[in-house]
């Protein structure tokens, strides 16, 4: 399998912008760039010989998401497109179209019921209060990112919503640190061992929680509800449940 750079001669040169979407510089300027692109027409950027369309205006985005005959969320299974498959194999609702998307979403939907979402309110408020107490205990100046914001997603999503243990949460943190390795993957190459090992550990953590909730389901619990829907509908495998929890996280 060999990747050949795509011929971009048919593209309007005036619409090609020289920017590396996966660079640290772009990440640091993301808010300003997104605000700019939100009022600008679509443009192209060429990375590793592959053109990518950047769409930022609401109406343009609506057209992309509502035109399944022209656009797809499923990465082509061809050399060069490996880095667009961020989940590296598992089937997630975020990267399938049509009937497959509907099949997966039908099993996931009960986990997003109003009852479950409302049940999280007190838990999330308690987590934020405790985090603010920790900041106050520092006794003065603090680093907002490192001492507070950087832990919000871990504490709320992984702990409050999904109920992972501290060790399991640590596996997700390592996975998040390894994601840039996939984003900047050169066409035609395979994910690094660091990425694959991190993904393996996360999959093991998710599988353990699925088995635990299947044996001891919790009331108004995100994963317990998903596992119950899987059992009742019989249309999703454990591997697909793992892939979609991975995608959510």
Coordinates of C-alpha atoms in Angstrom, one line a residue:
X1 CA 0.0 0.0 0.0
X2 CA 1.4 3.3 -1.1
X3 CA 0.1 6.8 -0.8
X4 CA 0.5 9.2 -3.7
X5 CA 0.0 13.0 -3.2
X6 CA -3.4 14.1 -4.5
X7 CA -3.5 16.4 -7.6
X8 CA -4.6 19.8 -6.3
X9 CA -4.4 21.5 -9.7
X10 CA -8.2 21.6 -10.0
X11 CA -8.5 23.7 -6.9
X12 CA -8.6 27.5 -7.0
X13 CA -5.1 28.5 -5.8
X14 CA -6.6 31.6 -4.1
X15 CA -8.6 29.3 -1.8
X16 CA -5.5 27.3 -0.6
X17 CA -4.2 28.6 2.7
X18 CA -0.8 27.7 4.1
X19 CA -1.5 26.5 7.6
X20 CA -0.7 23.3 9.5
X21 CA -4.0 22.3 11.3
X22 CA -2.1 19.9 13.6
X23 CA 0.6 22.2 14.8
X24 CA 1.0 23.6 18.3
X25 CA 0.9 27.1 16.9
X26 CA -2.5 26.5 15.4
X27 CA -3.7 24.9 18.7
X28 CA -2.6 27.9 20.7
X29 CA -4.5 30.2 18.3
X30 CA -7.6 28.0 17.9
X31 CA -10.1 30.4 19.4
X32 CA -9.1 33.3 17.3
X33 CA -8.8 31.2 14.2
X34 CA -12.2 29.6 14.7
X35 CA -13.8 33.0 15.2
X36 CA -12.2 34.2 11.9
X37 CA -13.3 31.1 10.0
X38 CA -16.8 31.4 11.4
X39 CA -17.4 34.3 9.1
X40 CA -15.2 33.3 6.2
X41 CA -16.0 31.1 3.1
X42 CA -14.6 27.6 3.0
X43 CA -11.0 27.2 2.0
X44 CA -8.4 24.4 1.5
X45 CA -5.2 23.5 3.3
X46 CA -2.7 21.0 1.9
X47 CA -1.0 18.7 4.4
X48 CA 1.3 15.8 3.5
X49 CA 0.1 16.2 -0.1
X50 CA -3.5 15.9 0.9
X51 CA -6.1 18.7 0.5
X52 CA -8.5 19.3 3.3
X53 CA -11.5 21.6 3.2
X54 CA -12.0 23.9 6.2
X55 CA -15.7 24.9 6.7
X56 CA -16.5 27.4 9.4
X57 CA -19.7 29.3 8.6
X58 CA -23.0 28.0 10.0
X59 CA -24.8 27.7 6.7
X60 CA -21.8 25.9 5.0
X61 CA -21.6 23.5 8.0
X62 CA -25.3 22.8 7.7
X63 CA -25.0 21.9 4.1
X64 CA -22.1 19.5 4.8
X65 CA -24.0 17.7 7.6
X66 CA -27.2 17.5 5.7
X67 CA -25.8 16.3 2.3
X68 CA -24.9 12.6 2.9
X69 CA -24.7 12.0 -0.8
X70 CA -21.8 14.5 -1.0
X71 CA -20.1 14.3 2.4
X72 CA -19.3 11.4 4.7
X73 CA -18.0 11.1 8.3
X74 CA -16.4 7.7 7.5
X75 CA -12.7 8.0 6.6
X76 CA -11.8 6.1 3.4
X77 CA -10.0 2.8 4.1
X78 CA -7.2 3.8 1.8
X79 CA -3.5 4.5 2.3
X80 CA -3.0 8.1 3.4
X81 CA -6.3 8.4 5.4
X82 CA -5.1 6.6 8.5
X83 CA -4.9 9.8 10.6
X84 CA -8.5 10.7 10.0
X85 CA -9.5 7.5 11.7
X86 CA -8.9 8.9 15.2
X87 CA -10.4 5.9 16.9
X88 CA -8.0 3.5 15.0
X89 CA -10.5 0.9 14.2
X90 CA -13.5 0.8 16.6
X91 CA -16.9 1.6 15.1
X92 CA -18.2 4.8 16.6
X93 CA -21.4 6.7 15.8
X94 CA -19.3 9.7 15.1
X95 CA -17.6 8.1 12.1
X96 CA -20.5 6.2 10.4
X97 CA -23.4 7.3 8.2
X98 CA -26.9 6.2 7.4
X99 CA -28.3 2.9 8.7
X100 CA -25.2 2.1 10.6
X101 CA -25.3 5.4 12.4
X102 CA -29.0 4.9 13.2
X103 CA -28.3 1.3 14.5
X104 CA -25.6 2.5 16.9
X105 CA -27.5 5.7 18.0
X106 CA -30.6 3.7 18.9
X107 CA -28.6 1.8 21.5
X108 CA -26.8 4.9 22.8
X109 CA -29.9 7.1 23.0
X110 CA -31.3 5.8 26.4
X111 CA -28.1 6.7 28.1
X112 CA -28.8 10.4 27.2
X113 CA -32.3 10.4 28.6
X114 CA -33.4 13.6 30.5
X115 CA -33.6 11.5 33.8
X116 CA -30.0 10.5 33.6
X117 CA -28.8 13.9 32.5
X118 CA -30.7 15.6 35.3
X119 CA -29.4 13.1 37.9
X120 CA -25.9 14.4 37.1
X121 CA -26.6 18.0 38.1
X122 CA -25.9 17.5 41.9
X123 CA -22.9 15.3 41.2
X124 CA -21.3 17.8 38.9
X125 CA -22.0 20.7 41.2
X126 CA -20.4 18.8 44.1
X127 CA -17.3 18.0 41.9
X128 CA -16.9 21.7 41.0
X129 CA -17.3 22.8 44.6
X130 CA -14.6 20.4 45.7
X131 CA -12.3 21.6 42.9
X132 CA -12.8 25.2 43.9
X133 CA -12.1 24.2 47.6
X134 CA -8.8 22.7 46.4
X135 CA -7.9 25.9 44.6
X136 CA -8.8 28.0 47.7
X137 CA -6.6 25.7 49.8
X138 CA -3.6 26.8 47.7
X139 CA -3.8 30.0 49.6
X140 CA -3.4 32.8 47.0
X141 CA -2.4 32.9 43.4
X142 CA -3.0 29.8 41.3
X143 CA -2.6 28.6 37.7
X144 CA -6.1 28.4 36.3
X145 CA -5.3 25.8 33.7
X146 CA -3.1 23.5 35.7
X147 CA -4.8 23.9 39.0
X148 CA -8.4 23.9 37.8
X149 CA -9.5 23.9 34.1
X150 CA -7.1 21.1 33.2
X151 CA -8.9 18.7 35.5
X152 CA -12.5 19.6 34.8
X153 CA -13.1 17.1 32.0
X154 CA -11.4 14.3 33.9
X155 CA -13.4 14.9 37.1
X156 CA -16.8 15.5 35.5
X157 CA -16.8 13.2 32.5
X158 CA -14.6 10.3 33.6
X159 CA -15.5 10.4 37.3
X160 CA -18.9 12.0 37.6
X161 CA -20.6 10.8 34.4
X162 CA -19.0 7.5 33.7
X163 CA -17.7 6.5 37.1
X164 CA -14.2 5.3 36.2
X165 CA -11.7 4.6 39.0
X166 CA -8.6 6.8 39.5
X167 CA -6.4 4.2 37.7
X168 CA -8.8 4.0 34.8
X169 CA -8.9 7.8 34.6
X170 CA -5.1 7.8 34.4
X171 CA -5.3 5.6 31.3
X172 CA -7.6 8.1 29.6
X173 CA -5.2 11.0 30.4
X174 CA -2.4 9.0 28.7
X175 CA -4.6 8.4 25.7
X176 CA -5.4 12.1 25.4
X177 CA -1.7 12.9 25.5
X178 CA -1.1 10.4 22.7
X179 CA -3.8 11.7 20.4
X180 CA -1.5 14.3 18.6
X181 CA 0.5 11.3 17.4
X182 CA -2.5 10.2 15.4
X183 CA -3.5 13.7 14.2
X184 CA 0.0 14.2 12.8
X185 CA 0.4 10.7 11.4
X186 CA 2.2 10.8 8.0
X187 CA 0.2 9.2 5.2
X188 CA 0.8 5.5 4.7
X189 CA 2.2 4.9 8.2
X190 CA 0.8 3.1 11.2
X191 CA 0.0 4.5 14.6
X192 CA 3.0 4.5 16.9
X193 CA 3.5 2.0 19.7
X194 CA 2.8 4.8 22.2
X195 CA -0.6 5.4 20.7
X196 CA -1.5 1.8 20.4
X197 CA -0.4 0.9 23.9
X198 CA -2.4 3.9 25.3
X199 CA -5.5 2.8 23.3
X200 CA -5.1 -0.8 24.5
X201 CA -5.1 0.3 28.1
X202 CA -8.2 2.5 27.6
X203 CA -10.1 -0.3 25.9
X204 CA -9.2 -2.6 28.8
X205 CA -10.5 0.0 31.3
X206 CA -13.8 0.4 29.4
X207 CA -14.2 -3.4 29.1
X208 CA -13.7 -3.8 32.8
X209 CA -16.3 -1.2 33.6
X210 CA -18.8 -2.7 31.1
X211 CA -18.4 -6.1 32.8
X212 CA -18.8 -4.6 36.2
X213 CA -22.0 -2.6 35.3
X214 CA -23.4 -5.7 33.6
X215 CA -22.9 -7.7 36.8
X216 CA -23.9 -4.8 39.2
X217 CA -26.0 -2.2 37.3
X218 CA -26.4 1.2 38.8
X219 CA -29.5 3.3 38.8
X220 CA -29.6 6.3 36.5
X221 CA -26.1 5.4 35.3
X222 CA -24.8 6.2 31.8
X223 CA -22.9 2.9 31.1
X224 CA -25.4 0.7 32.9
X225 CA -28.2 2.1 30.8
X226 CA -26.1 1.6 27.6
X227 CA -25.3 -2.0 28.5
X228 CA -29.0 -2.7 29.3
X229 CA -30.1 -1.3 26.0
X230 CA -27.4 -3.4 24.3
X231 CA -28.8 -6.5 26.0
X232 CA -32.5 -5.7 25.1
X233 CA -31.9 -4.7 21.5
X234 CA -29.1 -7.1 20.7
X235 CA -27.8 -5.0 17.8
X236 CA -24.4 -3.9 19.2
X237 CA -21.4 -5.9 20.2
X238 CA -19.2 -5.2 23.3
X239 CA -16.5 -4.0 20.9
X240 CA -18.9 -1.4 19.5
X241 CA -19.9 -0.3 22.9
X242 CA -16.2 0.1 23.8
X243 CA -15.6 2.1 20.7
X244 CA -18.5 4.5 21.3
X245 CA -17.6 5.1 25.0
X246 CA -14.0 5.7 23.7
X247 CA -15.4 8.2 21.2
X248 CA -17.4 10.0 23.8
X249 CA -14.4 10.4 26.1

